[in-house]
PDB file of C-alpha atoms in Angstrom:
ATOM      1  CA  GLU A   1      87.066-132.520 -21.519  1.00 96.00           C
ATOM      2  CA  VAL A   2      87.834-130.889 -18.192  1.00 96.00           C
ATOM      3  CA  GLN A   3      89.908-127.725 -18.525  1.00 98.00           C
ATOM      4  CA  LEU A   4      91.195-125.173 -16.057  1.00 98.00           C
ATOM      5  CA  VAL A   5      92.828-122.078 -17.497  1.00 98.00           C
ATOM      6  CA  GLU A   6      94.556-119.557 -15.243  1.00 98.00           C
ATOM      7  CA  SER A   7      95.419-115.977 -16.105  1.00 98.00           C
ATOM      8  CA  GLY A   8      96.423-112.745 -14.435  1.00 98.00           C
ATOM      9  CA  GLY A   9      99.986-113.470 -13.398  1.00 97.00           C
ATOM     10  CA  GLY A  10     102.850-111.098 -14.021  1.00 97.00           C
ATOM     11  CA  LEU A  11     105.521-108.914 -12.465  1.00 98.00           C
ATOM     12  CA  VAL A  12     104.465-106.789  -9.497  1.00 98.00           C
ATOM     13  CA  LYS A  13     106.378-104.706  -6.962  1.00 98.00           C
ATOM     14  CA  PRO A  14     106.457-105.631  -3.272  1.00 98.00           C
ATOM     15  CA  GLY A  15     103.354-104.311  -1.581  1.00 98.00           C
ATOM     16  CA  GLY A  16     101.382-104.417  -4.805  1.00 98.00           C
ATOM     17  CA  SER A  17      98.263-106.346  -5.762  1.00 98.00           C
ATOM     18  CA  LEU A  18      97.262-108.818  -8.420  1.00 98.00           C
ATOM     19  CA  ARG A  19      94.093-110.734  -9.234  1.00 98.00           C
ATOM     20  CA  LEU A  20      94.327-114.231 -10.644  1.00 98.00           C
ATOM     21  CA  SER A  21      91.498-115.901 -12.544  1.00 98.00           C
ATOM     22  CA  CYS A  22      90.786-119.502 -13.427  1.00 98.00           C
ATOM     23  CA  VAL A  23      88.118-120.395 -15.962  1.00 98.00           C
ATOM     24  CA  ALA A  24      86.731-123.911 -15.755  1.00 98.00           C
ATOM     25  CA  SER A  25      85.020-125.971 -18.428  1.00 98.00           C
ATOM     26  CA  GLY A  26      83.939-129.538 -19.077  1.00 97.00           C
ATOM     27  CA  PHE A  27      82.430-130.215 -15.664  1.00 96.00           C
ATOM     28  CA  ALA A  28      79.794-128.878 -13.260  1.00 97.00           C
ATOM     29  CA  PHE A  29      81.964-126.167 -11.703  1.00 97.00           C
ATOM     30  CA  SER A  30      79.302-125.117  -9.214  1.00 97.00           C
ATOM     31  CA  ASP A  31      79.347-128.570  -7.596  1.00 97.00           C
ATOM     32  CA  TYR A  32      83.034-128.589  -6.651  1.00 97.00           C
ATOM     33  CA  THR A  33      85.194-127.090  -3.965  1.00 96.00           C
ATOM     34  CA  MET A  34      88.209-125.484  -5.644  1.00 97.00           C
ATOM     35  CA  PHE A  35      91.792-124.748  -4.633  1.00 97.00           C
ATOM     36  CA  TRP A  36      94.647-122.422  -5.383  1.00 98.00           C
ATOM     37  CA  VAL A  37      98.008-124.163  -5.056  1.00 98.00           C
ATOM     38  CA  ARG A  38     101.362-122.487  -5.591  1.00 98.00           C
ATOM     39  CA  GLN A  39     104.896-123.588  -6.294  1.00 98.00           C
ATOM     40  CA  ALA A  40     107.866-121.322  -5.753  1.00 98.00           C
ATOM     41  CA  PRO A  41     110.723-121.724  -8.263  1.00 96.00           C
ATOM     42  CA  GLY A  42     112.506-125.010  -7.622  1.00 94.00           C
ATOM     43  CA  LYS A  43     110.375-125.728  -4.564  1.00 96.00           C
ATOM     44  CA  GLY A  44     107.472-127.972  -3.598  1.00 96.00           C
ATOM     45  CA  LEU A  45     103.724-127.511  -3.649  1.00 97.00           C
ATOM     46  CA  GLU A  46     101.794-125.349  -1.192  1.00 97.00           C
ATOM     47  CA  TRP A  47      98.013-125.375  -0.853  1.00 96.00           C
ATOM     48  CA  VAL A  48      97.149-121.698  -0.455  1.00 97.00           C
ATOM     49  CA  SER A  49      93.367-121.315  -0.481  1.00 97.00           C
ATOM     50  CA  CYS A  50      90.201-123.358  -0.630  1.00 96.00           C
ATOM     51  CA  ILE A  51      86.617-122.313  -1.329  1.00 97.00           C
ATOM     52  CA  SER A  52      83.465-124.384  -1.092  1.00 96.00           C
ATOM     53  CA  SER A  53      81.136-124.891  -4.027  1.00 96.00           C
ATOM     54  CA  SER A  54      78.639-122.268  -2.841  1.00 96.00           C
ATOM     55  CA  SER A  55      81.248-119.943  -1.305  1.00 96.00           C
ATOM     56  CA  SER A  56      79.819-120.719   2.138  1.00 96.00           C
ATOM     57  CA  TYR A  57      83.310-121.206   3.513  1.00 94.00           C
ATOM     58  CA  SER A  58      86.895-120.579   2.524  1.00 95.00           C
ATOM     59  CA  TYR A  59      90.250-121.334   4.084  1.00 94.00           C
ATOM     60  CA  ASN A  60      93.667-119.789   3.641  1.00 96.00           C
ATOM     61  CA  ALA A  61      97.149-120.866   4.586  1.00 95.00           C
ATOM     62  CA  ASP A  62      98.709-118.866   7.405  1.00 95.00           C
ATOM     63  CA  SER A  63     101.323-117.602   4.964  1.00 96.00           C
ATOM     64  CA  VAL A  64      98.669-115.627   3.056  1.00 97.00           C
ATOM     65  CA  LYS A  65      96.011-115.011   5.706  1.00 96.00           C
ATOM     66  CA  GLY A  66      94.808-111.426   5.739  1.00 96.00           C
ATOM     67  CA  ARG A  67      96.414-110.725   2.355  1.00 98.00           C
ATOM     68  CA  PHE A  68      94.813-113.137  -0.137  1.00 98.00           C
ATOM     69  CA  ILE A  69      91.095-113.547  -0.804  1.00 98.00           C
ATOM     70  CA  ILE A  70      89.664-116.487  -2.713  1.00 98.00           C
ATOM     71  CA  SER A  71      86.306-116.101  -4.448  1.00 98.00           C
ATOM     72  CA  ARG A  72      84.273-117.623  -7.254  1.00 98.00           C
ATOM     73  CA  ASP A  73      81.481-116.808  -9.680  1.00 98.00           C
ATOM     74  CA  ASN A  74      79.608-119.981 -10.523  1.00 98.00           C
ATOM     75  CA  ALA A  75      77.606-118.226 -13.234  1.00 98.00           C
ATOM     76  CA  LYS A  76      80.895-117.556 -15.031  1.00 98.00           C
ATOM     77  CA  ASN A  77      82.560-120.880 -14.110  1.00 98.00           C
ATOM     78  CA  SER A  78      85.363-118.818 -12.653  1.00 98.00           C
ATOM     79  CA  LEU A  79      87.646-118.922  -9.617  1.00 98.00           C
ATOM     80  CA  TYR A  80      89.624-115.927  -8.414  1.00 98.00           C
ATOM     81  CA  LEU A  81      92.491-115.092  -6.094  1.00 98.00           C
ATOM     82  CA  GLN A  82      92.885-111.485  -5.021  1.00 98.00           C
ATOM     83  CA  MET A  83      96.446-111.058  -3.800  1.00 98.00           C
ATOM     84  CA  ASN A  84      97.294-107.934  -1.787  1.00 98.00           C
ATOM     85  CA  SER A  85     100.399-106.748   0.058  1.00 98.00           C
ATOM     86  CA  LEU A  86     102.520-109.026  -2.079  1.00 98.00           C
ATOM     87  CA  ARG A  87     105.954-110.105  -0.859  1.00 98.00           C
ATOM     88  CA  ALA A  88     108.985-111.550  -2.585  1.00 98.00           C
ATOM     89  CA  GLU A  89     108.181-114.920  -1.014  1.00 97.00           C
ATOM     90  CA  ASP A  90     104.846-114.978  -2.884  1.00 98.00           C
ATOM     91  CA  THR A  91     106.777-115.443  -6.144  1.00 98.00           C
ATOM     92  CA  ALA A  92     105.505-118.715  -7.568  1.00 98.00           C
ATOM     93  CA  VAL A  93     103.501-120.467 -10.229  1.00 98.00           C
ATOM     94  CA  TYR A  94      99.885-120.429  -9.095  1.00 98.00           C
ATOM     95  CA  TYR A  95      97.663-123.337 -10.080  1.00 98.00           C
ATOM     96  CA  CYS A  96      93.946-123.774  -9.720  1.00 98.00           C
ATOM     97  CA  ALA A  97      93.005-127.356  -8.935  1.00 98.00           C
ATOM     98  CA  ARG A  98      89.881-129.467  -8.543  1.00 97.00           C
ATOM     99  CA  PRO A  99      89.438-132.417  -6.173  1.00 94.00           C
ATOM    100  CA  THR A 100      88.256-135.781  -7.444  1.00 92.00           C
ATOM    101  CA  THR A 101      84.988-135.486  -5.509  1.00 91.00           C
ATOM    102  CA  PHE A 102      82.581-132.712  -4.489  1.00 88.00           C
ATOM    103  CA  SER A 103      84.190-132.809  -1.070  1.00 87.00           C
ATOM    104  CA  PRO A 104      87.556-131.042  -0.715  1.00 88.00           C
ATOM    105  CA  TYR A 105      88.876-134.061   1.187  1.00 90.00           C
ATOM    106  CA  SER A 106      90.410-135.914  -1.712  1.00 92.00           C
ATOM    107  CA  GLY A 107      93.282-135.686  -4.104  1.00 93.00           C
ATOM    108  CA  SER A 108      93.183-133.132  -6.921  1.00 95.00           C
ATOM    109  CA  ASP A 109      92.855-134.747 -10.319  1.00 96.00           C
ATOM    110  CA  TYR A 110      92.583-131.667 -12.545  1.00 97.00           C
ATOM    111  CA  TRP A 111      95.030-128.796 -12.641  1.00 98.00           C
ATOM    112  CA  GLY A 112      95.528-125.776 -14.814  1.00 98.00           C
ATOM    113  CA  GLN A 113      98.860-125.071 -16.468  1.00 97.00           C
ATOM    114  CA  GLY A 114      99.563-122.354 -13.926  1.00 98.00           C
ATOM    115  CA  THR A 115     100.262-118.636 -14.041  1.00 98.00           C
ATOM    116  CA  LEU A 116     103.549-117.141 -12.866  1.00 98.00           C
ATOM    117  CA  VAL A 117     103.547-114.365 -10.291  1.00 98.00           C
ATOM    118  CA  THR A 118     106.836-112.561  -9.748  1.00 98.00           C
ATOM    119  CA  VAL A 119     107.165-110.080  -6.898  1.00 98.00           C
ATOM    120  CA  SER A 120     110.230-107.943  -7.357  1.00 97.00           C
ATOM    121  CA  SER A 121     111.270-104.314  -7.344  1.00 96.00           C
TER     122      SER A 121
ATOM    123  CA  GLU B   1      99.607-128.431  11.109  1.00 93.00           C
ATOM    124  CA  ILE B   2     100.341-131.951   9.933  1.00 96.00           C
ATOM    125  CA  VAL B   3     103.934-132.284   8.751  1.00 97.00           C
ATOM    126  CA  MET B   4     104.630-134.657   5.869  1.00 98.00           C
ATOM    127  CA  THR B   5     108.125-136.073   5.476  1.00 98.00           C
ATOM    128  CA  GLN B   6     109.264-137.951   2.377  1.00 98.00           C
ATOM    129  CA  SER B   7     112.281-140.185   1.992  1.00 95.00           C
ATOM    130  CA  PRO B   8     114.649-140.405   0.353  1.00 96.00           C
ATOM    131  CA  VAL B   9     115.088-136.918  -1.069  1.00 97.00           C
ATOM    132  CA  THR B  10     116.672-138.399  -4.182  1.00 97.00           C
ATOM    133  CA  LEU B  11     116.423-141.966  -5.410  1.00 97.00           C
ATOM    134  CA  SER B  12     118.618-143.307  -8.213  1.00 96.00           C
ATOM    135  CA  VAL B  13     117.227-146.399  -9.906  1.00 95.00           C
ATOM    136  CA  SER B  14     117.907-148.151 -13.194  1.00 95.00           C
ATOM    137  CA  PRO B  15     115.130-148.595 -15.768  1.00 94.00           C
ATOM    138  CA  GLY B  16     113.306-151.869 -15.244  1.00 95.00           C
ATOM    139  CA  GLU B  17     114.055-151.942 -11.524  1.00 96.00           C
ATOM    140  CA  ARG B  18     111.670-151.337  -8.631  1.00 97.00           C
ATOM    141  CA  ALA B  19     111.427-148.019  -6.813  1.00 97.00           C
ATOM    142  CA  THR B  20     110.017-147.581  -3.324  1.00 98.00           C
ATOM    143  CA  LEU B  21     109.214-144.098  -2.028  1.00 98.00           C
ATOM    144  CA  SER B  22     108.160-143.378   1.548  1.00 98.00           C
ATOM    145  CA  CYS B  23     105.992-140.738   3.171  1.00 98.00           C
ATOM    146  CA  ARG B  24     105.407-140.192   6.861  1.00 98.00           C
ATOM    147  CA  ALA B  25     102.791-138.022   8.569  1.00 98.00           C
ATOM    148  CA  SER B  26     103.420-136.333  11.912  1.00 97.00           C
ATOM    149  CA  GLN B  27     100.055-137.628  13.155  1.00 97.00           C
ATOM    150  CA  SER B  28      97.557-140.181  11.971  1.00 97.00           C
ATOM    151  CA  ILE B  29      95.774-139.227   8.767  1.00 97.00           C
ATOM    152  CA  SER B  30      94.012-142.573   8.240  1.00 97.00           C
ATOM    153  CA  THR B  31      94.122-143.018   4.444  1.00 97.00           C
ATOM    154  CA  ASN B  32      93.621-139.333   3.604  1.00 97.00           C
ATOM    155  CA  LEU B  33      96.684-139.262   1.404  1.00 97.00           C
ATOM    156  CA  ALA B  34      97.370-138.505  -2.235  1.00 98.00           C
ATOM    157  CA  TRP B  35     100.463-139.075  -4.366  1.00 98.00           C
ATOM    158  CA  TYR B  36     101.424-136.855  -7.294  1.00 98.00           C
ATOM    159  CA  GLN B  37     104.004-137.042 -10.044  1.00 98.00           C
ATOM    160  CA  GLN B  38     105.458-133.855 -11.471  1.00 98.00           C
ATOM    161  CA  LYS B  39     107.714-133.323 -14.458  1.00 97.00           C
ATOM    162  CA  PRO B  40     109.525-130.065 -15.261  1.00 95.00           C
ATOM    163  CA  GLY B  41     107.252-127.350 -16.580  1.00 95.00           C
ATOM    164  CA  GLN B  42     104.099-129.365 -15.958  1.00 97.00           C
ATOM    165  CA  PRO B  43     101.423-129.302 -13.261  1.00 98.00           C
ATOM    166  CA  PRO B  44     101.261-132.214 -10.844  1.00 98.00           C
ATOM    167  CA  ARG B  45      99.553-135.387 -11.978  1.00 98.00           C
ATOM    168  CA  LEU B  46      97.434-137.262  -9.468  1.00 98.00           C
ATOM    169  CA  LEU B  47      98.541-140.883  -9.056  1.00 98.00           C
ATOM    170  CA  PHE B  48      96.636-142.066  -5.973  1.00 98.00           C
ATOM    171  CA  TYR B  49      94.087-140.832  -3.495  1.00 97.00           C
ATOM    172  CA  GLY B  50      92.781-142.609  -0.453  1.00 96.00           C
ATOM    173  CA  ALA B  51      96.380-143.850  -0.172  1.00 97.00           C
ATOM    174  CA  SER B  52      95.809-146.747  -2.563  1.00 97.00           C
ATOM    175  CA  THR B  53      93.071-145.821  -5.078  1.00 97.00           C
ATOM    176  CA  ARG B  54      94.690-145.412  -8.453  1.00 97.00           C
ATOM    177  CA  ALA B  55      93.611-142.304 -10.369  1.00 96.00           C
ATOM    178  CA  THR B  56      92.253-142.557 -13.893  1.00 95.00           C
ATOM    179  CA  GLY B  57      94.816-143.642 -16.441  1.00 96.00           C
ATOM    180  CA  ILE B  58      97.580-144.530 -13.995  1.00 97.00           C
ATOM    181  CA  PRO B  59      99.419-147.704 -15.060  1.00 97.00           C
ATOM    182  CA  ALA B  60      99.249-150.815 -12.905  1.00 97.00           C
ATOM    183  CA  ARG B  61     103.010-150.751 -12.288  1.00 97.00           C
ATOM    184  CA  PHE B  62     102.258-147.989  -9.789  1.00 98.00           C
ATOM    185  CA  SER B  63     100.889-149.016  -6.390  1.00 98.00           C
ATOM    186  CA  GLY B  64     100.143-147.128  -3.202  1.00 98.00           C
ATOM    187  CA  SER B  65      99.800-148.476   0.317  1.00 98.00           C
ATOM    188  CA  GLY B  66      99.727-147.522   3.960  1.00 98.00           C
ATOM    189  CA  SER B  67      97.507-145.941   6.581  1.00 98.00           C
ATOM    190  CA  GLY B  68      97.887-143.946   9.751  1.00 97.00           C
ATOM    191  CA  THR B  69     101.302-142.332   9.541  1.00 98.00           C
ATOM    192  CA  GLU B  70     103.308-144.519   7.142  1.00 98.00           C
ATOM    193  CA  PHE B  71     102.754-144.665   3.384  1.00 98.00           C
ATOM    194  CA  THR B  72     104.560-146.129   0.403  1.00 98.00           C
ATOM    195  CA  LEU B  73     104.503-145.545  -3.334  1.00 98.00           C
ATOM    196  CA  THR B  74     105.977-148.392  -5.343  1.00 98.00           C
ATOM    197  CA  ILE B  75     106.810-148.458  -9.028  1.00 97.00           C
ATOM    198  CA  SER B  76     107.380-152.081  -9.958  1.00 93.00           C
ATOM    199  CA  SER B  77     109.401-151.737 -13.161  1.00 92.00           C
ATOM    200  CA  LEU B  78     110.603-148.253 -13.951  1.00 95.00           C
ATOM    201  CA  GLN B  79     109.983-146.850 -17.393  1.00 95.00           C
ATOM    202  CA  SER B  80     111.793-143.838 -18.812  1.00 93.00           C
ATOM    203  CA  GLU B  81     108.703-141.664 -18.375  1.00 95.00           C
ATOM    204  CA  ASP B  82     108.584-142.383 -14.631  1.00 96.00           C
ATOM    205  CA  PHE B  83     111.649-140.325 -13.792  1.00 94.00           C
ATOM    206  CA  ALA B  84     110.182-137.267 -12.119  1.00 97.00           C
ATOM    207  CA  VAL B  85     109.513-135.712  -8.718  1.00 98.00           C
ATOM    208  CA  TYR B  86     106.902-137.365  -6.500  1.00 98.00           C
ATOM    209  CA  TYR B  87     104.927-135.662  -3.744  1.00 98.00           C
ATOM    210  CA  CYS B  88     102.638-136.965  -1.027  1.00 98.00           C
ATOM    211  CA  GLN B  89      99.825-134.748   0.276  1.00 98.00           C
ATOM    212  CA  GLN B  90      97.548-135.145   3.282  1.00 97.00           C
ATOM    213  CA  TYR B  91      93.982-133.926   3.118  1.00 96.00           C
ATOM    214  CA  LYS B  92      92.700-135.132   6.472  1.00 95.00           C
ATOM    215  CA  SER B  93      92.312-131.566   7.641  1.00 89.00           C
ATOM    216  CA  TRP B  94      92.959-128.054   6.361  1.00 88.00           C
ATOM    217  CA  LEU B  95      95.743-126.886   6.018  1.00 90.00           C
ATOM    218  CA  PHE B  96      96.460-129.542   3.394  1.00 94.00           C
ATOM    219  CA  THR B  97     100.203-130.160   3.525  1.00 96.00           C
ATOM    220  CA  VAL B  98     102.711-131.754   1.212  1.00 97.00           C
ATOM    221  CA  GLY B  99     106.007-133.542   1.632  1.00 97.00           C
ATOM    222  CA  GLN B 100     109.163-131.960   0.257  1.00 97.00           C
ATOM    223  CA  GLY B 101     109.237-134.411  -2.624  1.00 97.00           C
ATOM    224  CA  THR B 102     111.371-137.328  -3.793  1.00 98.00           C
ATOM    225  CA  ARG B 103     113.317-136.895  -7.000  1.00 98.00           C
ATOM    226  CA  LEU B 104     113.470-140.182  -8.903  1.00 97.00           C
ATOM    227  CA  GLU B 105     116.446-140.133 -11.230  1.00 96.00           C
ATOM    228  CA  ILE B 106     117.998-142.516 -13.694  1.00 91.00           C
ATOM    229  CA  LYS B 107     120.920-144.489 -12.337  1.00 88.00           C
TER     230      LYS B 107
END
């Protein structure tokens, strides 16, 4: 059974940092591009970051560019999101997600349950 | 950035009736489109990718169509469990973008 389990969320002050983790199981993690997707309270979905299977490339949304860093450790079946210089508008549930195929250019069929990040003083 | 626009924002339909949800892209995305269903407190659930390829376990009452800039999600006979928020997402090019959602509510 495919599982994605996020952790690391919590309450942080503006300007602070947080590192999210996502542990994958039930599939060949090292074969798949992976995403971080967030959802602000009562709002829609926003694809934040993408990283290729071998970490050869990564992309970030403009809203987080220069502040968030996506990484992975295939030996640990783990995906990470280092979030720096956090702002109130970064408050959201953060999901890790996997596309249906090895390529990132598909829908995402597996999602974690999400971890809540709250940025507030 | 490709802008995705969904309509209507809210759709009120009676159980057993048909629901038609629309999604428009600001430029052609071929069939690089996914549809998701989301219920409160849950992650999104993939319904379709490739605009019309049903994801695993999705009932046949759901259908997806369209290409280019115009897409449609149809639910032929609404069941109680179908009332939720629906999102369309383009993945033709990064930045992947999502419509604002259509809330399907019980009439």
